[in-house]
Amino acid sequence: RKEVEQDPGPFNVPEGATVAFNCTYSNSASQSFFWYRQDCRKEPKLLMSVYSSGNEDGRFTAQLNRASQYISLLIRDSKLSDSATYLCVVSKDQTGANNLFFGTGTRLTVIP
Amino acid sequence: ETGVTQTPRHLVMGMTNKKSLKCEQHLGHNAMYWYKQSAKKPLELMFVYNFKEQTENNSVPSRFSPECPNSSHLFLHLHTLQPEDSALYLCASSHTGGGDEQYFGPGTRLTVT
């Protein structure tokens, strides 16, 4: 089983739509969770951390469900500039080891 | 953004060449990483350095040789590579090695001919 699994998409949505991505992880001991964004032929960039209580940053909302071991990202009022690949990222375990595991990403295209 | 820089941005090398990739971070971080990103695959962690000490070698072939002279600089020395090594090589840094968020450089797109 992969450490992190995401639906690769692509998700094609019109401007202004709401879109949600889910991600599942295999290690119940993981402690840190993130969403990264990667534009075509660019490096991944941190979008937001994901906290147990859920957190929001403008149009973006991230949620964590430890019991079911999944993470979600909700994007409201999609903009053309939101078109990118969204990477779900999970830490290795609770010992503070260095590793982060990256999903293969979910491709989003926002259509005018 | 210039938090993490990488040079060169593009590299084409033959299988018998020797080249080096350079990474520098200006964020005051203590951990640095090399990743490989191939098409349709997740990022593959190659090496981790924490306070200049290598703490992870993720079964990387010896034709890839990392070097970390200090907490701000990281090198990846390449020799006798194979065409399947063609990929985007990304450097990242984090405050510590404890599962902190990582910040990436722009990457070096490597083509092995």
mmCIF file of N, CA and C in Angstrom, chain A:
data_model
loop_
_atom_site.group_PDB
_atom_site.id
_atom_site.type_symbol
_atom_site.label_atom_id
_atom_site.label_comp_id
_atom_site.label_asym_id
_atom_site.label_seq_id
_atom_site.Cartn_x
_atom_site.Cartn_y
_atom_site.Cartn_z
ATOM 1 N N ARG A 1 0.851 -1.199 0.000
ATOM 2 C CA ARG A 1 0.000 0.000 0.000
ATOM 3 C C ARG A 1 0.878 1.239 0.000
ATOM 4 N N LYS A 2 0.517 2.232 -0.825
ATOM 5 C CA LYS A 2 1.282 3.462 -0.886
ATOM 6 C C LYS A 2 1.124 4.239 0.410
ATOM 7 N N GLU A 3 2.167 5.005 0.742
ATOM 8 C CA GLU A 3 2.116 5.827 1.949
ATOM 9 C C GLU A 3 1.007 6.876 1.857
ATOM 10 N N VAL A 4 0.882 7.469 0.684
ATOM 11 C CA VAL A 4 -0.105 8.518 0.467
ATOM 12 C C VAL A 4 -0.792 8.254 -0.874
ATOM 13 N N GLU A 5 -2.095 8.289 -0.875
ATOM 14 C CA GLU A 5 -2.827 8.050 -2.122
ATOM 15 C C GLU A 5 -3.769 9.195 -2.425
ATOM 16 N N GLN A 6 -3.723 9.625 -3.669
ATOM 17 C CA GLN A 6 -4.590 10.695 -4.131
ATOM 18 C C GLN A 6 -5.199 10.305 -5.466
ATOM 19 N N ASP A 7 -6.370 10.810 -5.736
ATOM 20 C CA ASP A 7 -6.984 10.684 -7.053
ATOM 21 C C ASP A 7 -6.206 11.613 -7.988
ATOM 22 N N PRO A 8 -5.611 11.097 -9.045
ATOM 23 C CA PRO A 8 -4.785 11.964 -9.905
ATOM 24 C C PRO A 8 -5.583 12.974 -10.712
ATOM 25 N N GLY A 9 -6.907 12.761 -10.804
ATOM 26 C CA GLY A 9 -7.728 13.653 -11.612
ATOM 27 C C GLY A 9 -7.568 13.324 -13.080
ATOM 28 N N PRO A 10 -7.667 14.259 -14.016
ATOM 29 C CA PRO A 10 -7.776 15.682 -13.734
ATOM 30 C C PRO A 10 -9.188 16.113 -13.328
ATOM 31 N N PHE A 11 -9.242 17.152 -12.547
ATOM 32 C CA PHE A 11 -10.482 17.811 -12.209
ATOM 33 C C PHE A 11 -10.549 19.071 -13.073
ATOM 34 N N ASN A 12 -11.584 19.148 -13.876
ATOM 35 C CA ASN A 12 -11.803 20.340 -14.708
ATOM 36 C C ASN A 12 -13.062 21.026 -14.200
ATOM 37 N N VAL A 13 -12.913 22.226 -13.669
ATOM 38 C CA VAL A 13 -14.058 22.911 -13.073
ATOM 39 C C VAL A 13 -14.156 24.321 -13.634
ATOM 40 N N PRO A 14 -15.373 24.869 -13.691
ATOM 41 C CA PRO A 14 -15.520 26.257 -14.169
ATOM 42 C C PRO A 14 -15.105 27.237 -13.076
ATOM 43 N N GLU A 15 -14.729 28.419 -13.498
ATOM 44 C CA GLU A 15 -14.430 29.496 -12.544
ATOM 45 C C GLU A 15 -15.603 29.673 -11.593
ATOM 46 N N GLY A 16 -15.276 29.886 -10.342
ATOM 47 C CA GLY A 16 -16.306 30.125 -9.350
ATOM 48 C C GLY A 16 -16.822 28.865 -8.680
ATOM 49 N N ALA A 17 -16.454 27.716 -9.202
ATOM 50 C CA ALA A 17 -16.930 26.454 -8.620
ATOM 51 C C ALA A 17 -16.192 26.147 -7.324
ATOM 52 N N THR A 18 -16.782 25.238 -6.565
ATOM 53 C CA THR A 18 -16.133 24.692 -5.377
ATOM 54 C C THR A 18 -15.646 23.289 -5.713
ATOM 55 N N VAL A 19 -14.439 22.992 -5.338
ATOM 56 C CA VAL A 19 -13.877 21.677 -5.641
ATOM 57 C C VAL A 19 -13.187 21.133 -4.401
ATOM 58 N N ALA A 20 -13.265 19.825 -4.222
ATOM 59 C CA ALA A 20 -12.665 19.189 -3.045
ATOM 60 C C ALA A 20 -11.791 18.019 -3.468
ATOM 61 N N PHE A 21 -10.643 17.912 -2.804
ATOM 62 C CA PHE A 21 -9.741 16.781 -3.026
ATOM 63 C C PHE A 21 -9.590 16.019 -1.722
ATOM 64 N N ASN A 22 -9.519 14.710 -1.851
ATOM 65 C CA ASN A 22 -9.236 13.887 -0.687
ATOM 66 C C ASN A 22 -7.923 13.152 -0.864
ATOM 67 N N CYS A 23 -7.385 12.730 0.234
ATOM 68 C CA CYS A 23 -6.116 12.034 0.229
ATOM 69 C C CYS A 23 -6.163 11.063 1.409
ATOM 70 N N THR A 24 -5.675 9.849 1.218
ATOM 71 C CA THR A 24 -5.602 8.901 2.332
ATOM 72 C C THR A 24 -4.142 8.568 2.608
ATOM 73 N N TYR A 25 -3.852 8.266 3.858
ATOM 74 C CA TYR A 25 -2.485 7.911 4.229
ATOM 75 C C TYR A 25 -2.506 6.617 5.020
ATOM 76 N N SER A 26 -1.388 5.903 4.976
ATOM 77 C CA SER A 26 -1.382 4.543 5.515
ATOM 78 C C SER A 26 -0.843 4.445 6.941
ATOM 79 N N ASN A 27 -0.018 5.406 7.364
ATOM 80 C CA ASN A 27 0.635 5.300 8.661
ATOM 81 C C ASN A 27 -0.143 6.067 9.727
ATOM 82 N N SER A 28 -0.756 5.331 10.625
ATOM 83 C CA SER A 28 -1.566 5.980 11.653
ATOM 84 C C SER A 28 -0.732 6.813 12.625
ATOM 85 N N ALA A 29 0.594 6.618 12.609
ATOM 86 C CA ALA A 29 1.461 7.371 13.525
ATOM 87 C C ALA A 29 1.884 8.724 12.957
ATOM 88 N N SER A 30 1.510 9.010 11.721
ATOM 89 C CA SER A 30 1.901 10.289 11.116
ATOM 90 C C SER A 30 1.355 11.446 11.927
ATOM 91 N N GLN A 31 2.165 12.504 12.025
ATOM 92 C CA GLN A 31 1.792 13.625 12.874
ATOM 93 C C GLN A 31 1.639 14.946 12.135
ATOM 94 N N SER A 32 2.331 15.089 11.021
ATOM 95 C CA SER A 32 2.301 16.362 10.295
ATOM 96 C C SER A 32 1.682 16.134 8.927
ATOM 97 N N PHE A 33 0.863 17.119 8.528
ATOM 98 C CA PHE A 33 0.135 16.979 7.265
ATOM 99 C C PHE A 33 0.122 18.325 6.551
ATOM 100 N N PHE A 34 0.295 18.261 5.239
ATOM 101 C CA PHE A 34 0.380 19.498 4.474
ATOM 102 C C PHE A 34 -0.292 19.314 3.119
ATOM 103 N N TRP A 35 -0.677 20.418 2.542
ATOM 104 C CA TRP A 35 -1.006 20.482 1.122
ATOM 105 C C TRP A 35 0.019 21.394 0.456
ATOM 106 N N TYR A 36 0.579 20.888 -0.639
ATOM 107 C CA TYR A 36 1.484 21.673 -1.468
ATOM 108 C C TYR A 36 0.822 21.869 -2.818
ATOM 109 N N ARG A 37 1.246 22.918 -3.497
ATOM 110 C CA ARG A 37 0.783 23.189 -4.842
ATOM 111 C C ARG A 37 2.005 23.160 -5.757
ATOM 112 N N GLN A 38 1.843 22.521 -6.916
ATOM 113 C CA GLN A 38 2.939 22.495 -7.878
ATOM 114 C C GLN A 38 2.419 22.895 -9.251
ATOM 115 N N ASP A 39 2.953 23.989 -9.765
ATOM 116 C CA ASP A 39 2.624 24.416 -11.115
ATOM 117 C C ASP A 39 3.498 23.650 -12.104
ATOM 118 N N CYS A 40 3.047 23.626 -13.357
ATOM 119 C CA CYS A 40 3.737 22.856 -14.384
ATOM 120 C C CYS A 40 5.209 23.266 -14.489
ATOM 121 N N ARG A 41 6.092 22.312 -14.359
ATOM 122 C CA ARG A 41 7.537 22.506 -14.502
ATOM 123 C C ARG A 41 8.119 23.464 -13.447
ATOM 124 N N LYS A 42 7.435 23.544 -12.317
ATOM 125 C CA LYS A 42 7.943 24.346 -11.204
ATOM 126 C C LYS A 42 8.080 23.465 -9.967
ATOM 127 N N GLU A 43 8.661 24.046 -8.924
ATOM 128 C CA GLU A 43 8.825 23.292 -7.692
ATOM 129 C C GLU A 43 7.540 23.295 -6.866
ATOM 130 N N PRO A 44 7.376 22.309 -5.986
ATOM 131 C CA PRO A 44 6.224 22.337 -5.077
ATOM 132 C C PRO A 44 6.349 23.505 -4.115
ATOM 133 N N LYS A 45 5.213 24.122 -3.803
ATOM 134 C CA LYS A 45 5.194 25.219 -2.834
ATOM 135 C C LYS A 45 4.154 24.919 -1.771
ATOM 136 N N LEU A 46 4.511 25.198 -0.538
ATOM 137 C CA LEU A 46 3.593 24.945 0.570
ATOM 138 C C LEU A 46 2.340 25.789 0.421
ATOM 139 N N LEU A 47 1.199 25.127 0.419
ATOM 140 C CA LEU A 47 -0.076 25.827 0.368
ATOM 141 C C LEU A 47 -0.584 26.075 1.790
ATOM 142 N N MET A 48 -0.661 25.002 2.555
ATOM 143 C CA MET A 48 -1.078 25.141 3.945
ATOM 144 C C MET A 48 -0.786 23.869 4.721
ATOM 145 N N SER A 49 -0.566 24.053 6.006
ATOM 146 C CA SER A 49 -0.489 22.917 6.905
ATOM 147 C C SER A 49 -1.917 22.485 7.242
ATOM 148 N N VAL A 50 -2.060 21.266 7.706
ATOM 149 C CA VAL A 50 -3.375 20.748 8.061
ATOM 150 C C VAL A 50 -3.364 20.410 9.541
ATOM 151 N N TYR A 51 -4.262 21.013 10.281
ATOM 152 C CA TYR A 51 -4.305 20.803 11.724
ATOM 153 C C TYR A 51 -5.504 19.935 12.086
ATOM 154 N N SER A 52 -5.394 19.311 13.238
ATOM 155 C CA SER A 52 -6.430 18.364 13.666
ATOM 156 C C SER A 52 -7.809 18.992 13.724
ATOM 157 N N SER A 53 -7.840 20.264 14.082
ATOM 158 C CA SER A 53 -9.124 20.947 14.230
ATOM 159 C C SER A 53 -9.643 21.498 12.911
ATOM 160 N N GLY A 54 -8.873 21.308 11.856
ATOM 161 C CA GLY A 54 -9.229 21.892 10.566
ATOM 162 C C GLY A 54 -8.788 23.348 10.527
ATOM 163 N N ASN A 55 -8.464 23.826 9.371
ATOM 164 C CA ASN A 55 -8.038 25.213 9.271
ATOM 165 C C ASN A 55 -8.386 25.782 7.901
ATOM 166 N N GLU A 56 -8.492 27.093 7.888
ATOM 167 C CA GLU A 56 -8.952 27.801 6.703
ATOM 168 C C GLU A 56 -7.982 28.930 6.394
ATOM 169 N N ASP A 57 -7.756 29.128 5.116
ATOM 170 C CA ASP A 57 -6.918 30.245 4.679
ATOM 171 C C ASP A 57 -7.568 30.833 3.438
ATOM 172 N N GLY A 58 -8.348 31.869 3.654
ATOM 173 C CA GLY A 58 -9.056 32.468 2.532
ATOM 174 C C GLY A 58 -10.041 31.490 1.914
ATOM 175 N N ARG A 59 -9.869 31.210 0.650
ATOM 176 C CA ARG A 59 -10.796 30.312 -0.049
ATOM 177 C C ARG A 59 -10.465 28.834 0.163
ATOM 178 N N PHE A 60 -9.416 28.565 0.885
ATOM 179 C CA PHE A 60 -8.937 27.191 1.060
ATOM 180 C C PHE A 60 -9.236 26.691 2.480
ATOM 181 N N THR A 61 -9.792 25.472 2.550
ATOM 182 C CA THR A 61 -10.062 24.850 3.841
ATOM 183 C C THR A 61 -9.477 23.448 3.845
ATOM 184 N N ALA A 62 -8.709 23.146 4.869
ATOM 185 C CA ALA A 62 -8.116 21.816 4.988
ATOM 186 C C ALA A 62 -8.688 21.118 6.202
ATOM 187 N N GLN A 63 -8.918 19.832 6.092
ATOM 188 C CA GLN A 63 -9.448 19.061 7.215
ATOM 189 C C GLN A 63 -8.681 17.750 7.329
ATOM 190 N N LEU A 64 -8.612 17.281 8.553
ATOM 191 C CA LEU A 64 -7.919 16.027 8.860
ATOM 192 C C LEU A 64 -8.874 15.119 9.599
ATOM 193 N N ASN A 65 -8.953 13.887 9.169
ATOM 194 C CA ASN A 65 -9.752 12.875 9.869
ATOM 195 C C ASN A 65 -8.801 11.746 10.234
ATOM 196 N N ARG A 66 -8.356 11.771 11.481
ATOM 197 C CA ARG A 66 -7.355 10.771 11.910
ATOM 198 C C ARG A 66 -7.955 9.371 11.960
ATOM 199 N N ALA A 67 -9.177 9.281 12.368
ATOM 200 C CA ALA A 67 -9.807 7.953 12.515
ATOM 201 C C ALA A 67 -9.848 7.224 11.174
ATOM 202 N N SER A 68 -10.150 7.967 10.130
ATOM 203 C CA SER A 68 -10.243 7.373 8.797
ATOM 204 C C SER A 68 -8.970 7.569 7.983
ATOM 205 N N GLN A 69 -8.024 8.299 8.566
ATOM 206 C CA GLN A 69 -6.733 8.539 7.916
ATOM 207 C C GLN A 69 -6.906 9.175 6.543
ATOM 208 N N TYR A 70 -7.652 10.275 6.525
ATOM 209 C CA TYR A 70 -7.696 11.032 5.279
ATOM 210 C C TYR A 70 -7.652 12.518 5.567
ATOM 211 N N ILE A 71 -7.218 13.207 4.535
ATOM 212 C CA ILE A 71 -7.061 14.660 4.571
ATOM 213 C C ILE A 71 -7.832 15.218 3.380
ATOM 214 N N SER A 72 -8.428 16.360 3.561
ATOM 215 C CA SER A 72 -9.156 16.958 2.451
ATOM 216 C C SER A 72 -8.728 18.406 2.251
ATOM 217 N N LEU A 73 -8.926 18.869 1.035
ATOM 218 C CA LEU A 73 -8.694 20.275 0.692
ATOM 219 C C LEU A 73 -9.897 20.753 -0.093
ATOM 220 N N LEU A 74 -10.498 21.829 0.379
ATOM 221 C CA LEU A 74 -11.648 22.414 -0.292
ATOM 222 C C LEU A 74 -11.250 23.776 -0.828
ATOM 223 N N ILE A 75 -11.541 23.999 -2.100
ATOM 224 C CA ILE A 75 -11.269 25.299 -2.710
ATOM 225 C C ILE A 75 -12.602 25.903 -3.121
ATOM 226 N N ARG A 76 -12.909 27.049 -2.578
ATOM 227 C CA ARG A 76 -14.158 27.748 -2.930
ATOM 228 C C ARG A 76 -13.866 28.830 -3.959
ATOM 229 N N ASP A 77 -14.891 29.160 -4.749
ATOM 230 C CA ASP A 77 -14.784 30.269 -5.711
ATOM 231 C C ASP A 77 -13.500 30.146 -6.538
ATOM 232 N N SER A 78 -13.364 29.038 -7.219
ATOM 233 C CA SER A 78 -12.132 28.737 -7.961
ATOM 234 C C SER A 78 -11.751 29.852 -8.930
ATOM 235 N N LYS A 79 -10.463 30.116 -8.973
ATOM 236 C CA LYS A 79 -9.900 31.105 -9.902
ATOM 237 C C LYS A 79 -9.064 30.377 -10.951
ATOM 238 N N LEU A 80 -8.880 31.042 -12.080
ATOM 239 C CA LEU A 80 -8.030 30.456 -13.120
ATOM 240 C C LEU A 80 -6.643 30.150 -12.570
ATOM 241 N N SER A 81 -6.172 31.018 -11.679
ATOM 242 C CA SER A 81 -4.830 30.870 -11.124
ATOM 243 C C SER A 81 -4.710 29.684 -10.156
ATOM 244 N N ASP A 82 -5.832 29.066 -9.825
ATOM 245 C CA ASP A 82 -5.775 27.875 -8.967
ATOM 246 C C ASP A 82 -5.381 26.627 -9.756
ATOM 247 N N SER A 83 -5.347 26.720 -11.066
ATOM 248 C CA SER A 83 -4.968 25.575 -11.898
ATOM 249 C C SER A 83 -3.547 25.152 -11.559
ATOM 250 N N ALA A 84 -3.400 23.920 -11.124
ATOM 251 C CA ALA A 84 -2.103 23.405 -10.670
ATOM 252 C C ALA A 84 -2.312 21.956 -10.258
ATOM 253 N N THR A 85 -1.231 21.339 -9.805
ATOM 254 C CA THR A 85 -1.322 20.015 -9.200
ATOM 255 C C THR A 85 -1.190 20.178 -7.702
ATOM 256 N N TYR A 86 -2.094 19.561 -6.955
ATOM 257 C CA TYR A 86 -2.112 19.683 -5.508
ATOM 258 C C TYR A 86 -1.596 18.390 -4.882
ATOM 259 N N LEU A 87 -0.552 18.543 -4.087
ATOM 260 C CA LEU A 87 0.130 17.400 -3.492
ATOM 261 C C LEU A 87 -0.244 17.260 -2.025
ATOM 262 N N CYS A 88 -0.661 16.075 -1.678
ATOM 263 C CA CYS A 88 -0.933 15.749 -0.277
ATOM 264 C C CYS A 88 0.365 15.236 0.330
ATOM 265 N N VAL A 89 0.724 15.723 1.515
ATOM 266 C CA VAL A 89 2.024 15.403 2.112
ATOM 267 C C VAL A 89 1.829 15.005 3.569
ATOM 268 N N VAL A 90 2.477 13.915 3.943
ATOM 269 C CA VAL A 90 2.286 13.353 5.277
ATOM 270 C C VAL A 90 3.645 13.028 5.872
ATOM 271 N N SER A 91 3.826 13.299 7.148
ATOM 272 C CA SER A 91 5.110 12.972 7.762
ATOM 273 C C SER A 91 5.207 11.478 8.018
ATOM 274 N N LYS A 92 6.451 11.043 8.225
ATOM 275 C CA LYS A 92 6.692 9.607 8.334
ATOM 276 C C LYS A 92 6.022 9.033 9.567
ATOM 277 N N ASP A 93 6.313 9.601 10.713
ATOM 278 C CA ASP A 93 5.775 9.041 11.949
ATOM 279 C C ASP A 93 5.970 10.034 13.077
ATOM 280 N N GLN A 94 5.698 9.604 14.270
ATOM 281 C CA GLN A 94 5.695 10.522 15.395
ATOM 282 C C GLN A 94 7.060 10.714 16.029
ATOM 283 N N THR A 95 8.073 10.023 15.521
ATOM 284 C CA THR A 95 9.375 10.140 16.164
ATOM 285 C C THR A 95 10.112 11.394 15.728
ATOM 286 N N GLY A 96 9.528 12.140 14.833
ATOM 287 C CA GLY A 96 10.201 13.346 14.377
ATOM 288 C C GLY A 96 11.212 13.065 13.302
ATOM 289 N N ALA A 97 11.115 11.923 12.674
ATOM 290 C CA ALA A 97 12.032 11.615 11.582
ATOM 291 C C ALA A 97 11.836 12.606 10.457
ATOM 292 N N ASN A 98 12.858 12.676 9.640
ATOM 293 C CA ASN A 98 12.889 13.720 8.635
ATOM 294 C C ASN A 98 11.838 13.592 7.549
ATOM 295 N N ASN A 99 11.440 12.372 7.274
ATOM 296 C CA ASN A 99 10.757 12.167 6.016
ATOM 297 C C ASN A 99 9.359 12.722 5.934
ATOM 298 N N LEU A 100 9.099 13.311 4.781
ATOM 299 C CA LEU A 100 7.746 13.624 4.382
ATOM 300 C C LEU A 100 7.437 12.748 3.180
ATOM 301 N N PHE A 101 6.243 12.198 3.144
ATOM 302 C CA PHE A 101 5.829 11.415 1.987
ATOM 303 C C PHE A 101 4.870 12.238 1.145
ATOM 304 N N PHE A 102 5.154 12.284 -0.138
ATOM 305 C CA PHE A 102 4.365 13.086 -1.064
ATOM 306 C C PHE A 102 3.470 12.182 -1.899
ATOM 307 N N GLY A 103 2.220 12.581 -2.067
ATOM 308 C CA GLY A 103 1.355 11.900 -3.001
ATOM 309 C C GLY A 103 1.742 12.268 -4.429
ATOM 310 N N THR A 104 1.146 11.571 -5.377
ATOM 311 C CA THR A 104 1.443 11.853 -6.782
ATOM 312 C C THR A 104 0.755 13.129 -7.260
ATOM 313 N N GLY A 105 -0.202 13.615 -6.482
ATOM 314 C CA GLY A 105 -0.836 14.880 -6.838
ATOM 315 C C GLY A 105 -2.162 14.719 -7.544
ATOM 316 N N THR A 106 -3.005 15.734 -7.371
ATOM 317 C CA THR A 106 -4.285 15.819 -8.066
ATOM 318 C C THR A 106 -4.235 17.038 -8.967
ATOM 319 N N ARG A 107 -4.476 16.812 -10.236
ATOM 320 C CA ARG A 107 -4.398 17.893 -11.220
ATOM 321 C C ARG A 107 -5.728 18.633 -11.302
ATOM 322 N N LEU A 108 -5.674 19.946 -11.126
ATOM 323 C CA LEU A 108 -6.868 20.799 -11.223
ATOM 324 C C LEU A 108 -6.698 21.774 -12.371
ATOM 325 N N THR A 109 -7.722 21.863 -13.206
ATOM 326 C CA THR A 109 -7.780 22.891 -14.244
ATOM 327 C C THR A 109 -9.063 23.675 -14.054
ATOM 328 N N VAL A 110 -8.928 24.970 -13.875
ATOM 329 C CA VAL A 110 -10.093 25.846 -13.764
ATOM 330 C C VAL A 110 -10.318 26.478 -15.125
ATOM 331 N N ILE A 111 -11.545 26.315 -15.614
ATOM 332 C CA ILE A 111 -11.875 26.718 -16.985
ATOM 333 C C ILE A 111 -12.640 28.037 -16.972
ATOM 334 N N PRO A 112 -12.293 28.941 -17.895
ATOM 335 C CA PRO A 112 -13.005 30.238 -17.927
ATOM 336 C C PRO A 112 -14.489 30.046 -18.225
#
